[in-house]
Coordinates of C-alpha atoms in Angstrom, one line a residue:
X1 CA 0.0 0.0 0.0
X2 CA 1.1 3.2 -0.8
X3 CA 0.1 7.1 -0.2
X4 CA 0.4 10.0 -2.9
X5 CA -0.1 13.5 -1.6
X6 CA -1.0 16.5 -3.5
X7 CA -2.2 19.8 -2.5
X8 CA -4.3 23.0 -2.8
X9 CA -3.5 26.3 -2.3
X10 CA -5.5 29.0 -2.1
X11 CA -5.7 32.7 -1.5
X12 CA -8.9 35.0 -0.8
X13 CA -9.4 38.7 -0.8
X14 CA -6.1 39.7 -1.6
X15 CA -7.8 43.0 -2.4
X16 CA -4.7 44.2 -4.8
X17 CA -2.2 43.9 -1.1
X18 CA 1.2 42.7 -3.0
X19 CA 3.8 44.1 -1.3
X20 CA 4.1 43.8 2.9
X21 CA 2.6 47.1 3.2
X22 CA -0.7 48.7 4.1
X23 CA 0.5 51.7 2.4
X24 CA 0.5 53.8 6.1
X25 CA 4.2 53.5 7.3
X26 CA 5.8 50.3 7.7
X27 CA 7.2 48.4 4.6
X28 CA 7.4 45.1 6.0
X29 CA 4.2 44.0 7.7
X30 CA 3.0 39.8 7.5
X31 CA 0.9 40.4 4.4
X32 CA 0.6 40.2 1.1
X33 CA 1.2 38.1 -2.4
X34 CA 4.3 39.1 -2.6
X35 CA 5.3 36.5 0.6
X36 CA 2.6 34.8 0.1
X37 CA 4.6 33.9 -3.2
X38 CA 7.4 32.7 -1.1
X39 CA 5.5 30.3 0.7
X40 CA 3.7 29.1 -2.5
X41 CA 7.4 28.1 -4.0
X42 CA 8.1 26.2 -0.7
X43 CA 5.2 24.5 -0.9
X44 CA 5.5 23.4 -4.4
X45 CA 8.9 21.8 -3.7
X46 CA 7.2 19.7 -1.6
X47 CA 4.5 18.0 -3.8
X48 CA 2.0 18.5 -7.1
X49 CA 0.1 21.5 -6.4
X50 CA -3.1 23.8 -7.5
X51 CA -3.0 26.7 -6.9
X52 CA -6.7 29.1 -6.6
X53 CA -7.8 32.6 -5.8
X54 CA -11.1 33.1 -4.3
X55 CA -11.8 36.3 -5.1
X56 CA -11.9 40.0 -4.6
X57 CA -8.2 40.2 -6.4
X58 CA -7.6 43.3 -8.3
X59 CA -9.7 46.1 -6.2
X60 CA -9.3 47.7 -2.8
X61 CA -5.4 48.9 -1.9
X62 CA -3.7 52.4 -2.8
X63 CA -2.2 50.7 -6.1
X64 CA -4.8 49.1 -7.0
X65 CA -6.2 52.4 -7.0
X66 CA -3.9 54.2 -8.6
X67 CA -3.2 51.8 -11.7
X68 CA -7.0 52.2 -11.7
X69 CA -7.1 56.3 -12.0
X70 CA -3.4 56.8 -13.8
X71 CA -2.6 53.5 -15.9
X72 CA -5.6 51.7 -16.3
X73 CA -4.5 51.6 -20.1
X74 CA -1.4 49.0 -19.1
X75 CA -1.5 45.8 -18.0
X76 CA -2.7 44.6 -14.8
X77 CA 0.3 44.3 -12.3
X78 CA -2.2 41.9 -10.2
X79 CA -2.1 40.0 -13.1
X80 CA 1.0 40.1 -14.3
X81 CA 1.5 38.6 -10.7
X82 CA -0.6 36.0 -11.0
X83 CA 0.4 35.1 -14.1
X84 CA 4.0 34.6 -13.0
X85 CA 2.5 32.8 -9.9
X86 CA 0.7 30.1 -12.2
X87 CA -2.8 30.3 -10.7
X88 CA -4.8 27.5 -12.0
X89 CA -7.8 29.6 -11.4
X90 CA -9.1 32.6 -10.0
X91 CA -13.1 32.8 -8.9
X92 CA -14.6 36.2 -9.0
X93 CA -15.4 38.4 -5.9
X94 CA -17.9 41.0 -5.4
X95 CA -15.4 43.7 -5.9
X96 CA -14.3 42.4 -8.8
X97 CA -16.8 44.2 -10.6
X98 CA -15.9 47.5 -8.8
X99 CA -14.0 49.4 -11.7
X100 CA -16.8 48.2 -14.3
X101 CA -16.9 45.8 -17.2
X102 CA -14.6 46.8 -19.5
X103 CA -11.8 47.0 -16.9
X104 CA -12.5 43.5 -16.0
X105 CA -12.7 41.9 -19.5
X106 CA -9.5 43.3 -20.2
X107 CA -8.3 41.3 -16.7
X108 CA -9.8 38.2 -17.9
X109 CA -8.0 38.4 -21.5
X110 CA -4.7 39.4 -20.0
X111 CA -5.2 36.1 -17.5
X112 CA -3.2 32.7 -18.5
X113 CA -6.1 31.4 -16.4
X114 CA -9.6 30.8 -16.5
X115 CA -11.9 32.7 -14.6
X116 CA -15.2 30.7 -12.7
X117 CA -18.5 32.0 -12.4
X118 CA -21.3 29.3 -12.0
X119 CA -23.9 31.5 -11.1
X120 CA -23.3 34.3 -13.6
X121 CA -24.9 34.5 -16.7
X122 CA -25.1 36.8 -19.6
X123 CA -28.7 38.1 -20.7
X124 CA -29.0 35.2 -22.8
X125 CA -28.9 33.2 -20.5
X126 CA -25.2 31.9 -21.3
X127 CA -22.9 31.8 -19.1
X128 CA -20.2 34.4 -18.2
X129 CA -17.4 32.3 -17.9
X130 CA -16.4 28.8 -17.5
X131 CA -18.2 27.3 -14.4
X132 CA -15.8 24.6 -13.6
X133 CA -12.5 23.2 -15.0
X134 CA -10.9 19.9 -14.4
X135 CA -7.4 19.2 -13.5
X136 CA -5.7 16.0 -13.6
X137 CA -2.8 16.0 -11.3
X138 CA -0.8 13.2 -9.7
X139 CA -3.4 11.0 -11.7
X140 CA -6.1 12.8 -9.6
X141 CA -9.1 14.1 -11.5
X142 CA -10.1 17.6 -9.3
X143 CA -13.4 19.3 -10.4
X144 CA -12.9 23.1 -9.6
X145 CA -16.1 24.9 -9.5
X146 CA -16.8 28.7 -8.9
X147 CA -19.9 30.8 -7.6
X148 CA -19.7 34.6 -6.6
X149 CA -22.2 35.7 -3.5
X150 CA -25.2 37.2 -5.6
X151 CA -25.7 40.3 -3.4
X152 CA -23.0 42.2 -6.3
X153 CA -26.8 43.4 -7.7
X154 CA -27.5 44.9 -4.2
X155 CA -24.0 46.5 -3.8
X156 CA -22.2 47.3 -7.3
X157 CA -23.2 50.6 -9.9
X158 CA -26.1 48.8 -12.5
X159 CA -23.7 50.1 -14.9
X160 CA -20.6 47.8 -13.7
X161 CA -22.5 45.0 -14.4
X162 CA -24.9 45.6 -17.0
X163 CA -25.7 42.8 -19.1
X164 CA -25.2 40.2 -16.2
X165 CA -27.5 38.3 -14.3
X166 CA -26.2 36.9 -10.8
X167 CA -28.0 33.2 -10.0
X168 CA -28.2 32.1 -6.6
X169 CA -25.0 31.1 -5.4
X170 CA -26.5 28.0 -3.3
X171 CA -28.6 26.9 -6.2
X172 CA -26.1 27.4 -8.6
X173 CA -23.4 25.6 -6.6
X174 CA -25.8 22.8 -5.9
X175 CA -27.1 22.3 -9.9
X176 CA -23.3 22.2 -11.1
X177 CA -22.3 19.9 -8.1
X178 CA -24.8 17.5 -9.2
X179 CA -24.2 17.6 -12.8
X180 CA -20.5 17.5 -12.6
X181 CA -20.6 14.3 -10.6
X182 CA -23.0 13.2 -12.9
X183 CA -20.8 13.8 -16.4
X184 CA -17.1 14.3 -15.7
X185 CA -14.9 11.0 -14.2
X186 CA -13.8 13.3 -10.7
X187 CA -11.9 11.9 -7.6
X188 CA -12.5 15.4 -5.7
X189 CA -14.7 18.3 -6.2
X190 CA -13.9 21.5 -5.2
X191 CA -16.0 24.2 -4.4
X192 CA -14.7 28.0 -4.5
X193 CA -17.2 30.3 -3.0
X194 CA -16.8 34.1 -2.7
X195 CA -19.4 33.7 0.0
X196 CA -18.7 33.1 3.7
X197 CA -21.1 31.7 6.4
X198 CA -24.4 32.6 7.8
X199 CA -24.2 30.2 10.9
X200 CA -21.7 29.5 13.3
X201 CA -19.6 26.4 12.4
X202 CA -19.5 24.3 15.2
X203 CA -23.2 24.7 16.5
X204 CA -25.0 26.0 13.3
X205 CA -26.7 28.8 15.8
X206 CA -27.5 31.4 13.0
X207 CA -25.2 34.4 13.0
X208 CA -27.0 36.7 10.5
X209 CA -30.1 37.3 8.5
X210 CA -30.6 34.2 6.3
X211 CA -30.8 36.8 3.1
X212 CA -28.6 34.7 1.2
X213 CA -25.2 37.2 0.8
X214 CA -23.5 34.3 2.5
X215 CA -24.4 30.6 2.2
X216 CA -21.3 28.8 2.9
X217 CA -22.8 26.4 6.1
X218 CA -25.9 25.6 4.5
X219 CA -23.7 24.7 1.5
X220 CA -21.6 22.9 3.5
X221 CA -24.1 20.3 5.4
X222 CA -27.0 20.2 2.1
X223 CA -24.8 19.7 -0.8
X224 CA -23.5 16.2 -0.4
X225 CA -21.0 15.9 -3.7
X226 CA -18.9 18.7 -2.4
X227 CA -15.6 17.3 -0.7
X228 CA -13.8 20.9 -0.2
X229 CA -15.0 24.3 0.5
X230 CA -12.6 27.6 -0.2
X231 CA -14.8 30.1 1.3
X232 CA -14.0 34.0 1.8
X233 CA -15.8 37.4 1.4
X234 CA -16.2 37.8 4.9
X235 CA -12.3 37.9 5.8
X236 CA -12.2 35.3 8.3
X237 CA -9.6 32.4 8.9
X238 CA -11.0 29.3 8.9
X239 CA -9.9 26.0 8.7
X240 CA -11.9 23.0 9.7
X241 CA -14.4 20.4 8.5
X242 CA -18.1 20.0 8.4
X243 CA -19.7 16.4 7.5
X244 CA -16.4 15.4 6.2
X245 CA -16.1 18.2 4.2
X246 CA -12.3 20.3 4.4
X247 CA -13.7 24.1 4.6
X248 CA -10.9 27.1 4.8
X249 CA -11.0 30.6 4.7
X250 CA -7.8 32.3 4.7
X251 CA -8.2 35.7 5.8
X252 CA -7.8 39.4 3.9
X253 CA -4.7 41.4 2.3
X254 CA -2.4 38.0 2.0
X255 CA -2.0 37.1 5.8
X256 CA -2.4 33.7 5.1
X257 CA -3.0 31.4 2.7
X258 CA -5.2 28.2 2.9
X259 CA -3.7 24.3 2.4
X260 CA -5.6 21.1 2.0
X261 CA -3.7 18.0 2.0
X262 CA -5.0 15.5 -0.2
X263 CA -4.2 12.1 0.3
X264 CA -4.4 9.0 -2.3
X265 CA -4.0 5.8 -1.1
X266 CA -3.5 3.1 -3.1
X267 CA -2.9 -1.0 -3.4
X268 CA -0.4 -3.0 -4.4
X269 CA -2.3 -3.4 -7.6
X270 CA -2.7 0.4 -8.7
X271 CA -5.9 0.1 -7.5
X272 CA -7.3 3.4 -5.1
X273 CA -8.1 2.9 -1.8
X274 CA -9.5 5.7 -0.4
X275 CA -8.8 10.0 -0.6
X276 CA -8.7 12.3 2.5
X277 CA -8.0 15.8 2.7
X278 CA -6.5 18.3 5.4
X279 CA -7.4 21.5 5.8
X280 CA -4.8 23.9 7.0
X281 CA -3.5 27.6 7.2
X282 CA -0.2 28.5 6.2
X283 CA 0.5 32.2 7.7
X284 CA 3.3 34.8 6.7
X285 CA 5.5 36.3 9.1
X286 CA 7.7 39.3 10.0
X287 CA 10.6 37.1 8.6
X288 CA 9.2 35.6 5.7
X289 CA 10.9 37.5 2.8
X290 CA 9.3 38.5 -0.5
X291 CA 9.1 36.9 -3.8
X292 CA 11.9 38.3 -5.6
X293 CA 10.3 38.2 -9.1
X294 CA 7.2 39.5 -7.5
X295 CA 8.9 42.6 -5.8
X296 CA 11.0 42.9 -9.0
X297 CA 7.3 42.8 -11.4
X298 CA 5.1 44.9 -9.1
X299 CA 8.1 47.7 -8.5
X300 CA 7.5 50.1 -11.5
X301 CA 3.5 50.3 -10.6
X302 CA 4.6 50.1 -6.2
X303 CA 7.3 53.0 -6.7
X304 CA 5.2 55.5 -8.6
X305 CA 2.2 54.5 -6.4
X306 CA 4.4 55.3 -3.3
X307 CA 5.7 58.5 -4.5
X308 CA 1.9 59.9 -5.7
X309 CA 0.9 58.5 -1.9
X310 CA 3.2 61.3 -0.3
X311 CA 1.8 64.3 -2.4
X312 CA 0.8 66.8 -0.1
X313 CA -2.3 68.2 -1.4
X314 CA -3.4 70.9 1.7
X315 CA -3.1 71.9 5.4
X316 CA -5.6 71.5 8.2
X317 CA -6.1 73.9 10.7
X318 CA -6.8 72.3 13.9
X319 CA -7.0 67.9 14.7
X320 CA -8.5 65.5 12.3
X321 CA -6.2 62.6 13.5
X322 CA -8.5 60.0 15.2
X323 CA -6.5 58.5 18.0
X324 CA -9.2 56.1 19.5
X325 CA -11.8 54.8 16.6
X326 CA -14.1 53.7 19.1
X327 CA -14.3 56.9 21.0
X328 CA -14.6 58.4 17.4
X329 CA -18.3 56.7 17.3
X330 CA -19.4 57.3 20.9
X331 CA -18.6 61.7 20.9
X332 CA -19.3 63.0 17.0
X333 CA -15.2 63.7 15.7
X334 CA -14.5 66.8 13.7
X335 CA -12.8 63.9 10.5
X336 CA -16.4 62.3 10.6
X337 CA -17.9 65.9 10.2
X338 CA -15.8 66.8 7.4
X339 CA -16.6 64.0 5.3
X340 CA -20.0 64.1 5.9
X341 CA -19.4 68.2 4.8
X342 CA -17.6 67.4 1.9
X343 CA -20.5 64.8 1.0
X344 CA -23.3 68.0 1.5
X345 CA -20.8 70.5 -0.2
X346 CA -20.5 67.9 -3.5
X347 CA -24.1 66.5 -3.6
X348 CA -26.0 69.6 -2.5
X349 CA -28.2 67.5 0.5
X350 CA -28.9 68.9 3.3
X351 CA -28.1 65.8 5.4
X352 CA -25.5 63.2 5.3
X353 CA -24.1 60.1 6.8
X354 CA -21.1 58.1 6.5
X355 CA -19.1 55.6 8.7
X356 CA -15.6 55.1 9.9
X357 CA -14.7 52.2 7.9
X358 CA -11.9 50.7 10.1
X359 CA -10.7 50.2 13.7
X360 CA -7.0 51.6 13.0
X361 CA -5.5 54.8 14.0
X362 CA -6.2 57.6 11.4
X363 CA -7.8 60.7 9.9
X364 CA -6.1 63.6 9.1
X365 CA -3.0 64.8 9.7
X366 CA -1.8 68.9 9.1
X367 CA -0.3 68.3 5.8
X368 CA -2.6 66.2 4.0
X369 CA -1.3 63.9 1.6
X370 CA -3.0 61.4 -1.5
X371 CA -1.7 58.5 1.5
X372 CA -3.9 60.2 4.5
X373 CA -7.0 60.1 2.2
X374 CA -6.6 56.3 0.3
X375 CA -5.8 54.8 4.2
X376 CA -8.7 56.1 5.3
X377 CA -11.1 55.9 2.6
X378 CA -10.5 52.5 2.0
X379 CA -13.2 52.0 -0.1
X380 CA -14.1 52.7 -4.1
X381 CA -17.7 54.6 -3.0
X382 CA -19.1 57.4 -5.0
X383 CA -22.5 58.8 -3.9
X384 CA -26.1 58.8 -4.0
X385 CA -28.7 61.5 -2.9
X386 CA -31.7 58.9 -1.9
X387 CA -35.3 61.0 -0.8
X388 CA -36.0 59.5 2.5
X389 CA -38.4 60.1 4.5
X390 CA -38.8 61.2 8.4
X391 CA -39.2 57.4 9.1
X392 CA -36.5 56.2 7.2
X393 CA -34.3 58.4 8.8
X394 CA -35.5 57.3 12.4
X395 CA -34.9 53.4 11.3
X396 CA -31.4 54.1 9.7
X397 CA -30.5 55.5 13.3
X398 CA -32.1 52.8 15.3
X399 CA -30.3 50.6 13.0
X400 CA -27.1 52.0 13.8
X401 CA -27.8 52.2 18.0
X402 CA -28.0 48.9 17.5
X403 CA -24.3 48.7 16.9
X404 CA -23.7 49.3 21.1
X405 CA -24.6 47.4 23.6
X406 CA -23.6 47.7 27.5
X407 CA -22.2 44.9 29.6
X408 CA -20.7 45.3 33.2
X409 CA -21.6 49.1 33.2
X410 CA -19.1 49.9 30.0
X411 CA -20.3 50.7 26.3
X412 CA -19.1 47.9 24.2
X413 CA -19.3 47.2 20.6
X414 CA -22.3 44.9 20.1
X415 CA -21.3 40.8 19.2
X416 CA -23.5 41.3 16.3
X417 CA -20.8 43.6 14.7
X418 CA -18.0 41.7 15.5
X419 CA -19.3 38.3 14.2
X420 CA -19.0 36.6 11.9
X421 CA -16.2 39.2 10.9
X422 CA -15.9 42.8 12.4
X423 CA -18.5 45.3 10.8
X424 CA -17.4 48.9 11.9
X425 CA -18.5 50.7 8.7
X426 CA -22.0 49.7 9.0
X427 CA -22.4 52.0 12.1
X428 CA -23.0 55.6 10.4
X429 CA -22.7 59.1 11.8
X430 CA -25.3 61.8 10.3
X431 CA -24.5 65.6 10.1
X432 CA -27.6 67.9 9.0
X433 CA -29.8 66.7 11.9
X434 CA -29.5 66.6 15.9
X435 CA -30.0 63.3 17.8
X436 CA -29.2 61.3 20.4
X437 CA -28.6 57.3 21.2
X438 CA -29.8 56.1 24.9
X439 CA -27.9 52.7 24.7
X440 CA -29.6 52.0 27.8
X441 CA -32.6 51.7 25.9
X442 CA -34.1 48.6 24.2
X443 CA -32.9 48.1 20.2
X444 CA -35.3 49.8 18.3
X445 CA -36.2 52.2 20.9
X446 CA -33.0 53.9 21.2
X447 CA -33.4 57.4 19.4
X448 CA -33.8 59.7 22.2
X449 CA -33.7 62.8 20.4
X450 CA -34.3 63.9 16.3
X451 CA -34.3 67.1 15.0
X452 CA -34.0 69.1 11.8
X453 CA -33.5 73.1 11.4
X454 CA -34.6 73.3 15.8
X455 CA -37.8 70.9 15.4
X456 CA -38.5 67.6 15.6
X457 CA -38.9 65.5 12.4
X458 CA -41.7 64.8 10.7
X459 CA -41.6 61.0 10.1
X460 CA -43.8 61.8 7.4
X461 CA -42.2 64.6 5.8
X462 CA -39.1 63.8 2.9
X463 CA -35.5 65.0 3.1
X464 CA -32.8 64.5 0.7
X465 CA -29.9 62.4 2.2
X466 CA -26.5 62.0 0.6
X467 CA -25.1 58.5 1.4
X468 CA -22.3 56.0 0.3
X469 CA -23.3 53.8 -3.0
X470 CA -23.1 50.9 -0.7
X471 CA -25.3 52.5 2.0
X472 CA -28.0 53.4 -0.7
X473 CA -28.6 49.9 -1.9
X474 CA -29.9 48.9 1.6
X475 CA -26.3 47.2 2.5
X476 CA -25.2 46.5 6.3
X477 CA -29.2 45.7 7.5
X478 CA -30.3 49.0 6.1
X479 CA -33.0 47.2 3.5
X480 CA -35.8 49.9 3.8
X481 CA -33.2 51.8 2.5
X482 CA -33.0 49.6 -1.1
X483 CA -36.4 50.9 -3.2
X484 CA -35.8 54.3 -1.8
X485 CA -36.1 57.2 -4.9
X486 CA -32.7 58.2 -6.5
X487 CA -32.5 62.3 -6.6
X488 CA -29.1 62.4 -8.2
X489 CA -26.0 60.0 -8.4
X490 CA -22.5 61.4 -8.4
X491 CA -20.3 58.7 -10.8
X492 CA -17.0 60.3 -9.2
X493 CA -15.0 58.0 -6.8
X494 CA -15.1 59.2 -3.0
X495 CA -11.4 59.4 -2.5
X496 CA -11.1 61.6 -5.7
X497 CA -13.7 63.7 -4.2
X498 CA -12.2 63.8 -0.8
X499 CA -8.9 65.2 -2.9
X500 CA -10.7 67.3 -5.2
X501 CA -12.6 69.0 -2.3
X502 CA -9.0 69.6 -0.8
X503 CA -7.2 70.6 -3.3
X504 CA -9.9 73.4 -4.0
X505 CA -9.8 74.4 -0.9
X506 CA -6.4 74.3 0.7
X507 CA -6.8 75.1 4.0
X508 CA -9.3 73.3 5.7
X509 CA -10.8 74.5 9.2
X510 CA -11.0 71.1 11.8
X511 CA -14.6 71.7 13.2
X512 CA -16.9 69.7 15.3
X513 CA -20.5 71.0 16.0
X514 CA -21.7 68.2 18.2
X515 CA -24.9 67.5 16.6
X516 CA -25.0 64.1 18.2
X517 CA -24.4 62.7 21.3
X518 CA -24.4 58.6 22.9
X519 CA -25.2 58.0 26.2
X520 CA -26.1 54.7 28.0

């Protein structure tokens, strides 16, 4: 008797992160493709290996930005990376479709790789891409099959993905599974799904509202031909089983990337045995050093990206630096103000909201540079001007009171936000109207105060209310928020905004009016 090993490797939600850098100050941080690519040639030394991106590759750091706004007529350094790196496959993510469709067919024809998508089809019903491939490896027949959570339509421009029509993911997954199993001669199917997981792993106690933008557990314990499960979306790092089922996730940015271990064993007679596979999580380090042919690809498009990053562009009179993030939600902070100004200023609303998107140290500092704004506005937003009405408004605040909750006499962030993964920019901050949270107070009855121009709102009376794209399509529990009538859209990317605004006016005035306060 004897045992053949191969493996799979497979990244998620690089977000365009090659290089060990966040882009804020240090140059050698445990992320990123770049050593990621180090630990991909280690591994490969070691047996036959796939290798598979999950999704949500070519959008979301400074770079990606900036190839995106300066050189979006060369190729695609992510590409060019991953091209170098061999991917067998890469599934699309959600923000895939960020920069629009003629962006991302010129990815897919620069790729030496297919690109999955099971669920996405074409108005004629055909579909998009390939939904599976098969590799034969090690005498091994792997099915690979893709499907993209279908909640793009609720968060991407109509524009970005005109033409397309997103199936559900679970449906889709499960039609393909079948049919696969039923037509192609496979050992193992794999399933890649940008799509994390709606119920908690280990008990299946539901963790979110079973709307379908992530199916992974019900996938997991209802589809019976699936062996593996690359999940991501959600940024998690996961690696486990369910119902004998490998399942990984491997986290954000290139912090780690996801292993499963197959093992074949077979007779004396050439004859197969059995398979079993291993899930694991293979994470970089301080001390793992970059990819030299990656550094040495990605330079010309890093360097000029560094250099624009360090601009300065205007001066700021006064503190927008956010020291504590946390605090920064609890007592109104003059950064939040002066985005939710330059949202007014640009869209012409009278009220506004936005959120802090991260957890990090950040804001503003006296000289503003490109790097300030991209680190902060992490991400590719424009704006919409929705007609809401008195009610709405009171529900979008109750929604986001809902984000505290109290325990042992101390304001805490509520579980709800923290898991499955960490949800800080779905708490937003309003400027244009006064009110006040009593955390104290049951969810749903925790607007204590709410105010427009001195008086207290009309519920029934309408307002125009400038918002993130994502807000306005009803995103981060917001769904009255979906069907609500479009005043005016502003097709201009937030962070060139943000700049613009600057730029125009040079010297910017830190204020804080207070119009809001949180008490419990």
């Amino acid at each position: 008797m004897t045992v053949k090993t191969i493996q799979i490797l497979a990244t998620s939600d690089i977000h365009g992160y090659i290089m060990p850098t966040t882009f804020r100050n240090d140059r050698n941080e445990a992320l990123g493709l770049a050593k990621l690519a180090t630990i991909i040639e280690e591994k490969r030394r070691e047996m036959p290996t796939v290798l598979i991106d999950n999704g949500d590759f070519i959008q979301g750091s400074p770079m990606t930005f900036f190839h995106q706004k300066f050189q979006a007529h060369e190729p695609n350094p992510l590409i060019q990376v991953a091209n170098e790196l061999q991917y067998d496959a890469i599934i699309f993510g959600n923000h895939e479709f960020n920069y629009g469709l003629q962006t991302l067919q010129a990815v897919i024809q620069q790729s030496h790789f297919p690109w999955l998508a099971a669920n996405i089809v074409t108005e004629d019903g055909k579909p998009f891409t390939k939904p599976y491939i098969i590799k034969e490896i090690e005498g091994v027949r792997l099915a690979i099959l893709g499907v993209t959570t279908h909640f793009v339509t609720k968060w991407e421009e109509p524009l970005h993905i005109q033409g397309l029509h997103f199936e559900d993911a679970f449906s889709s997954a499960s039609y393909w599974a079948k049919w696969i199993r039923a037509n192609e001669q496979i050992d193992v199917l794999i399933l890649c799904y940008h799509g994390g997981f709606e119920r908690d792993i280990n008990t299946g106690e539901l963790l979110e509202t079973e709307d379908g933008e992530n199916q992974g557990y019900r996938m997991s314990t209802e589809i019976e031909e699936i062996d593996i499960i690359i999940s991501g979306h959600q940024h998690r790092e996961i690696h486990t089983t369910i119902m004998g089922k490998s399942i990984v996730q491997p986290g954000a940015k290139g912090g780690c990337i996801a292993s499963i271990e197959i093992a074949i064993e077979i007779d004396d007679q050439n004859n197969r045995q059995s398979i079993s596979h291993t899930p694991s999580l293979l994470y970089c380090t301080d001390h793992t050093k970059p990819h030299t042919t990656v550094c040495q690809l990605i330079s010309p498009t890093y360097e000029k990206t560094e250099a624009w990053l360090d601009e300065t562009i205007g001066t700021i009179q006064g503190d927008l630096q956010i020291e504590n993030p946390f605090l920064a939600r609890v007592q109104e902070h003059p950064y939040i103000e002066f985005i939710n100004h330059i949202q007014m200023a640009v869209s012409g609303a009278s009220i506004s909201c936005t959120a802090l998107f991260h957890d990090e140290r950040g804001g503003l500092k006296q000289a503003v540079t490109m790097r300030d704004i991209v680190t902060n506005y992490i991400y590719a937003n424009t704006l919409k001007v929705l007609r809401l009405s008195g009610q709405d408004i009171f529900l979008a605040l109750e929604q986001s009171a809902s984000y505290f909750t109290v325990e042992a006499g101390q304001l805490k962030v509520a579980e709800s936000f923290l898991i499955p993964k960490a949800q800080p920019y779905n708490y937003d901050m309003w400027e244009g109207i006064d009110y006040s949270f009593d955390i104290s107070k049951p969810i749903g009855k925790r607007v204590t105060k709410l105010m427009y121009k001195g008086a207290a709102i009309n519920l029934e009376e309408e307002f125009d209310v400038v918002m993130s794209s994502y807000r306005a399509t009803g995103a981060g529990n917001f769904d009255f928020l979906r069907n609500r009538p479009v005043v005016k859209e502003i097709q201009i990317d937030m962070t060139e905004l943000i700049a613009d605004y600057i730029l125009k006016h040079p010297s910017i005035q830190a204020t804080c009016n207070h119009n809001w306060q949180v008490t419990f």
